[in-house]
GROMACS .gro file of C-alpha atoms in nm:
model
  299
    1MET     CA    1   8.700   7.593  10.589
    2THR     CA    2   8.543   7.879  10.790
    3PRO     CA    3   8.586   7.817  11.169
    4THR     CA    4   8.299   8.031  11.306
    5GLY     CA    5   8.154   7.763  11.530
    6ALA     CA    6   7.926   7.813  11.821
    7ASP     CA    7   8.201   7.775  12.078
    8THR     CA    8   8.413   8.058  11.934
    9GLY     CA    9   8.108   8.285  11.887
   10ALA     CA   10   7.992   8.217  12.242
   11THR     CA   11   8.341   8.294  12.380
   12LEU     CA   12   8.359   8.621  12.188
   13ARG     CA   13   8.015   8.731  12.308
   14ALA     CA   14   8.104   8.638  12.669
   15ILE     CA   15   8.430   8.844  12.659
   16ALA     CA   16   8.240   9.144  12.522
   17ARG     CA   17   7.964   9.114  12.778
   18ASP     CA   18   8.200   9.085  13.069
   19ALA     CA   19   8.392   9.392  12.954
   20GLY     CA   20   8.082   9.597  12.907
   21VAL     CA   21   8.119   9.659  12.534
   22THR     CA   22   7.938   9.606  12.206
   23ALA     CA   23   8.190   9.435  11.986
   24HIS     CA   24   8.228   9.373  11.612
   25VAL     CA   25   8.505   9.127  11.537
   26HIS     CA   26   8.641   8.989  11.212
   27ALA     CA   27   8.950   8.778  11.157
   28THR     CA   28   9.067   8.640  10.824
   29ARG     CA   29   9.378   8.471  10.682
   30LEU     CA   30   9.558   8.718  10.450
   31THR     CA   31   9.735   8.445  10.257
   32GLY     CA   32   9.693   8.071  10.213
   33PRO     CA   33   9.363   7.883  10.247
   34ALA     CA   34   9.057   8.098  10.307
   35GLY     CA   35   8.919   8.118  10.656
   36THR     CA   36   8.738   8.367  10.880
   37THR     CA   37   8.614   8.411  11.231
   38SER     CA   38   8.353   8.674  11.299
   39LEU     CA   39   8.106   8.828  11.543
   40ALA     CA   40   7.854   9.090  11.432
   41ASP     CA   41   8.096   9.197  11.162
   42THR     CA   42   7.860   9.322  10.890
   43GLU     CA   43   7.706   9.627  11.054
   44PRO     CA   44   7.875   9.960  10.980
   45VAL     CA   45   8.005  10.146  11.285
   46ALA     CA   46   8.177  10.481  11.339
   47ILE     CA   47   8.555  10.421  11.323
   48ALA     CA   48   8.715  10.744  11.452
   49SER     CA   49   9.079  10.776  11.334
   50LEU     CA   50   9.075  10.425  11.194
   51TYR     CA   51   8.960  10.597  10.872
   52LYS     CA   52   9.330  10.649  10.808
   53LEU     CA   53   9.372  10.278  10.720
   54PRO     CA   54   9.144  10.264  10.411
   55LEU     CA   55   9.270  10.613  10.322
   56ALA     CA   56   9.628  10.473  10.321
   57LEU     CA   57   9.519  10.187  10.089
   58VAL     CA   58   9.369  10.434   9.836
   59TRP     CA   59   9.686  10.652   9.857
   60ALA     CA   60   9.907  10.350   9.788
   61ASP     CA   61   9.690  10.239   9.493
   62LEU     CA   62   9.712  10.587   9.338
   63VAL     CA   63  10.083  10.605   9.381
   64THR     CA   64  10.121  10.264   9.222
   65GLU     CA   65   9.916  10.387   8.924
   66GLY     CA   66  10.134  10.702   8.892
   67ARG     CA   67   9.849  10.935   8.983
   68LEU     CA   68  10.022  11.053   9.297
   69ALA     CA   69  10.395  11.085   9.377
   70ALA     CA   70  10.518  10.918   9.695
   71ASP     CA   71  10.787  11.179   9.738
   72GLN     CA   72  10.562  11.477   9.671
   73PRO     CA   73  10.641  11.752   9.917
   74VAL     CA   74  10.365  11.835  10.161
   75ARG     CA   75  10.381  12.162  10.349
   76LEU     CA   76  10.199  12.175  10.684
   77ALA     CA   77  10.180  12.537  10.799
   78ALA     CA   78  10.146  12.568  11.171
   79PRO     CA   79   9.846  12.812  11.173
   80ASN     CA   80   9.638  12.593  10.942
   81ARG     CA   81   9.696  12.240  11.056
   82MET     CA   82   9.499  12.025  11.299
   83PRO     CA   83   9.656  12.017  11.648
   84GLY     CA   84   9.698  11.688  11.830
   85PRO     CA   85   9.904  11.498  12.087
   86THR     CA   86  10.146  11.324  11.845
   87GLY     CA   87  10.374  11.382  11.545
   88VAL     CA   88  10.358  11.699  11.339
   89ALA     CA   89  10.029  11.783  11.502
   90MET     CA   90  10.204  11.863  11.826
   91LEU     CA   91  10.478  12.078  11.680
   92LEU     CA   92  10.493  12.457  11.690
   93ASP     CA   93  10.647  12.551  11.351
   94ASP     CA   94  10.581  12.503  10.983
   95VAL     CA   95  10.684  12.157  10.855
   96THR     CA   96  10.750  12.020  10.508
   97LEU     CA   97  10.777  11.645  10.450
   98SER     CA   98  10.715  11.391  10.179
   99ALA     CA   99  10.371  11.241  10.116
  100ARG     CA  100  10.504  10.900  10.214
  101ASP     CA  101  10.636  11.030  10.543
  102ALA     CA  102  10.299  11.190  10.606
  103VAL     CA  103  10.146  10.849  10.554
  104ARG     CA  104  10.392  10.693  10.793
  105LEU     CA  105  10.315  10.941  11.065
  106MET     CA  106   9.941  10.919  10.997
  107LEU     CA  107   9.953  10.543  11.069
  108ALA     CA  108  10.237  10.493  11.320
  109VAL     CA  109  10.134  10.771  11.569
  110SER     CA  110   9.793  10.861  11.421
  111ASP     CA  111   9.912  11.208  11.341
  112ASN     CA  112   9.600  11.417  11.277
  113ALA     CA  113   9.773  11.689  11.079
  114CYS     CA  114   9.924  11.432  10.846
  115GLY     CA  115   9.594  11.251  10.814
  116ASP     CA  116   9.425  11.564  10.695
  117ALA     CA  117   9.709  11.630  10.454
  118VAL     CA  118   9.684  11.288  10.297
  119LEU     CA  119   9.308  11.320  10.268
  120ASP     CA  120   9.364  11.647  10.084
  121LEU     CA  121   9.604  11.479   9.847
  122VAL     CA  122   9.372  11.185   9.773
  123GLY     CA  123   9.044  11.376   9.781
  124ARG     CA  124   8.730  11.260   9.956
  125ASP     CA  125   8.533  11.189   9.636
  126ARG     CA  126   8.819  10.993   9.481
  127ALA     CA  127   8.865  10.798   9.804
  128HIS     CA  128   8.498  10.695   9.803
  129GLU     CA  129   8.503  10.607   9.434
  130ARG     CA  130   8.808  10.391   9.485
  131LEU     CA  131   8.666  10.209   9.788
  132MET     CA  132   8.342  10.142   9.599
  133ARG     CA  133   8.545  10.001   9.310
  134LEU     CA  134   8.726   9.773   9.550
  135GLY     CA  135   8.399   9.629   9.678
  136LEU     CA  136   8.401   9.828  10.002
  137PRO     CA  137   8.075  10.028   9.984
  138ALA     CA  138   8.034  10.055  10.360
  139THR     CA  139   8.387  10.186  10.416
  140LEU     CA  140   8.333  10.567  10.416
  141VAL     CA  141   8.604  10.828  10.475
  142ARG     CA  142   8.352  11.106  10.535
  143GLN     CA  143   8.599  11.358  10.687
  144GLY     CA  144   8.939  11.405  10.831
  145SER     CA  145   9.047  11.477  11.186
  146ALA     CA  146   8.984  11.847  11.172
  147GLU     CA  147   8.619  11.808  11.069
  148GLU     CA  148   8.567  11.530  11.319
  149THR     CA  149   8.710  11.753  11.595
  150ARG     CA  150   8.486  12.047  11.499
  151ALA     CA  151   8.184  11.819  11.514
  152VAL     CA  152   8.277  11.692  11.863
  153LEU     CA  153   8.340  12.048  11.991
  154ARG     CA  154   8.000  12.154  11.854
  155ASP     CA  155   7.822  11.852  12.002
  156THR     CA  156   7.978  11.897  12.343
  157GLY     CA  157   7.949  12.275  12.356
  158THR     CA  158   8.317  12.317  12.421
  159ASP     CA  159   8.595  12.521  12.270
  160GLY     CA  160   8.893  12.281  12.312
  161TRP     CA  161   8.975  11.918  12.264
  162ALA     CA  162   9.065  11.858  12.628
  163ALA     CA  163   8.736  12.006  12.744
  164ALA     CA  164   8.545  11.796  12.495
  165GLN     CA  165   8.710  11.479  12.606
  166ARG     CA  166   8.617  11.564  12.968
  167VAL     CA  167   8.252  11.608  12.868
  168LEU     CA  168   8.244  11.277  12.674
  169ALA     CA  169   8.404  11.093  12.963
  170ASP     CA  170   8.175  11.234  13.241
  171PRO     CA  171   7.952  10.951  13.365
  172ASP     CA  172   7.705  11.198  13.507
  173ARG     CA  173   7.636  11.372  13.174
  174ALA     CA  174   7.590  11.084  12.930
  175ALA     CA  175   7.711  11.305  12.648
  176GLU     CA  176   7.670  11.197  12.288
  177THR     CA  177   7.828  11.312  11.961
  178SER     CA  178   7.746  11.275  11.601
  179GLN     CA  179   8.083  11.102  11.565
  180TYR     CA  180   7.939  10.795  11.730
  181ASP     CA  181   7.685  10.768  11.448
  182PRO     CA  182   7.794  10.566  11.140
  183ALA     CA  183   7.553  10.761  10.926
  184LEU     CA  184   7.740  11.090  10.996
  185ALA     CA  185   8.098  10.989  11.082
  186SER     CA  186   8.364  10.797  10.900
  187ALA     CA  187   8.241  10.437  10.913
  188ALA     CA  188   8.308  10.075  10.812
  189THR     CA  189   8.220   9.720  10.897
  190ALA     CA  190   8.472   9.493  11.065
  191ALA     CA  191   8.461   9.262  10.764
  192GLN     CA  192   8.538   9.536  10.519
  193LEU     CA  193   8.831   9.661  10.722
  194GLY     CA  194   8.952   9.304  10.718
  195GLN     CA  195   8.933   9.325  10.338
  196VAL     CA  196   9.136   9.644  10.350
  197LEU     CA  197   9.409   9.450  10.532
  198ARG     CA  198   9.390   9.165  10.277
  199LEU     CA  199   9.428   9.413   9.987
  200LEU     CA  200   9.729   9.578  10.157
  201TRP     CA  201   9.891   9.239  10.198
  202SER     CA  202   9.818   9.129   9.841
  203ARG     CA  203   9.971   9.425   9.659
  204PRO     CA  204  10.347   9.404   9.608
  205GLY     CA  205  10.437   9.764   9.513
  206PRO     CA  206  10.661   9.985   9.725
  207ALA     CA  207  10.379  10.219   9.822
  208HIS     CA  208  10.187   9.936   9.981
  209GLY     CA  209  10.506   9.825  10.146
  210THR     CA  210  10.534  10.178  10.293
  211VAL     CA  211  10.191  10.133  10.446
  212ARG     CA  212  10.269   9.793  10.585
  213ASP     CA  213  10.597   9.914  10.735
  214ALA     CA  214  10.417  10.211  10.896
  215LEU     CA  215  10.167   9.974  11.061
  216ALA     CA  216  10.463   9.778  11.199
  217HIS     CA  217  10.582  10.089  11.379
  218GLN     CA  218  10.247  10.166  11.553
  219ALA     CA  219  10.319  10.330  11.886
  220TRP     CA  220  10.032  10.171  12.082
  221ARG     CA  221  10.046   9.794  12.160
  222HIS     CA  222   9.798   9.775  12.457
  223ARG     CA  223   9.495   9.652  12.260
  224VAL     CA  224   9.533   9.367  12.013
  225GLY     CA  225   9.895   9.334  12.125
  226SER     CA  226   9.791   9.244  12.482
  227GLY     CA  227   9.642   8.919  12.345
  228PHE     CA  228   9.977   8.813  12.190
  229PRO     CA  229  10.246   8.883  12.449
  230HIS     CA  230  10.516   8.690  12.259
  231ASP     CA  231  10.853   8.829  12.137
  232ASP     CA  232  10.838   8.621  11.818
  233VAL     CA  233  10.489   8.725  11.705
  234LEU     CA  234  10.486   8.999  11.437
  235LEU     CA  235  10.218   9.256  11.513
  236LEU     CA  236  10.119   9.545  11.286
  237GLY     CA  237   9.816   9.768  11.342
  238LYS     CA  238   9.621  10.088  11.356
  239THR     CA  239   9.400  10.200  11.643
  240GLY     CA  240   9.098  10.429  11.653
  241THR     CA  241   8.974  10.605  11.965
  242LEU     CA  242   8.697  10.854  12.040
  243GLY     CA  243   8.508  10.863  12.368
  244ARG     CA  244   8.331  10.529  12.407
  245LEU     CA  245   8.483  10.397  12.087
  246ARG     CA  246   8.799  10.184  12.106
  247HIS     CA  247   8.908  10.003  11.789
  248GLU     CA  248   9.200   9.834  11.628
  249ALA     CA  249   9.271   9.671  11.290
  250ALA     CA  250   9.586   9.454  11.307
  251VAL     CA  251   9.786   9.181  11.144
  252VAL     CA  252   9.918   8.898  11.356
  253ARG     CA  253  10.178   8.658  11.234
  254PHE     CA  254  10.325   8.364  11.430
  255PRO     CA  255  10.653   8.218  11.313
  256HIS     CA  256  10.609   7.993  11.003
  257GLU     CA  257  10.244   8.063  10.985
  258HIS     CA  258  10.008   8.260  10.758
  259PRO     CA  259   9.945   8.624  10.862
  260VAL     CA  260   9.595   8.681  10.997
  261GLY     CA  261   9.415   9.011  10.985
  262VAL     CA  262   9.193   9.085  11.282
  263VAL     CA  263   8.960   9.379  11.337
  264VAL     CA  264   8.801   9.458  11.668
  265LEU     CA  265   8.554   9.751  11.692
  266THR     CA  266   8.405   9.822  12.035
  267ARG     CA  267   8.172  10.073  12.199
  268ALA     CA  268   8.188  10.079  12.576
  269ALA     CA  269   7.878  10.110  12.796
  270ARG     CA  270   8.076  10.340  13.029
  271PRO     CA  271   8.217  10.670  12.907
  272GLU     CA  272   8.535  10.709  13.112
  273ARG     CA  273   8.858  10.760  12.926
  274HIS     CA  274   9.053  10.500  13.132
  275LEU     CA  275   8.884  10.158  13.101
  276PRO     CA  276   9.169   9.906  13.123
  277ARG     CA  277   8.922   9.611  13.123
  278VAL     CA  278   8.800   9.722  12.777
  279GLU     CA  279   9.151   9.763  12.640
  280ALA     CA  280   9.240   9.412  12.769
  281ALA     CA  281   8.918   9.270  12.624
  282ILE     CA  282   9.017   9.385  12.275
  283GLY     CA  283   9.331   9.171  12.305
  284GLU     CA  284   9.125   8.878  12.431
  285LEU     CA  285   8.873   8.913  12.144
  286ALA     CA  286   9.154   8.920  11.896
  287ARG     CA  287   9.328   8.619  12.046
  288VAL     CA  288   9.008   8.408  12.038
  289ALA     CA  289   8.926   8.519  11.681
  290VAL     CA  290   9.273   8.449  11.547
  291GLY     CA  291   9.308   8.110  11.719
  292PRO     CA  292   9.107   7.897  11.479
  293LEU     CA  293   9.287   8.049  11.179
  294ARG     CA  294   9.636   7.942  11.281
  295LEU     CA  295   9.845   7.652  11.146
  296ALA     CA  296   9.676   7.673  10.803
  297ASP     CA  297   9.960   7.470  10.643
  298ASP     CA  298   9.842   7.165  10.838
  299GLU     CA  299   9.491   7.170  10.689
   0.00000   0.00000   0.00000
């Protein structure tokens, strides 16, 4: 059964239209009977820091195969690492931590320095080869956070991230960046990111458990989480944000039900940084997409 009827599709389109976004939505049961809900989910889009999710899957696979060590020490020297607002990226001194802790920070607080370190461990070519082998040819980790930042600074003609964000958010300038272009930035389809979640939930090893646990500790709950304001609903996820792009890939599990993976990728018509209606719409889109996939045991 695949509940992608006209009513659900029309509701998803109406939510996106009312919020002023282009939306790509895909929801799928991660266990139990197959089922999906989708809206424009097969077109690759730029995914910003959501690239860290497929990267984490590849890392966990390599650890499980013994090609990488989960406890491998990773040294992040202050002068060389990518700055950012969270985690190691915001610290002032040199830091050494294990690879698995770098993965946890990369996912839970979207730590840019840790994301770059994990990409260095995995290797871009190996990541692409692995994703192709997994049947995810449109899921491309083209670059880490440092390269993405350099591209945005170049495109906006600025010399700092705060200035670049102001340019991208200025409604009078209509600024663009190559990092909105799926042909140049890290990219994926909503459906393939849903498959990344399915793979993470189907693999029993401790490395994949590390990834799932990190997603459970995500610091930001205002997107998909806003559609499920219930204390007994388990929510795990990873966001991606850059200018007009606001994304999240998440897993929603109601008590005694199958977990459902849901991916919402949006591009806003307006450029401002603070668009609460868009953030709320991501939760609405997720709620509507997940709804038909609940109570699978009763089918």
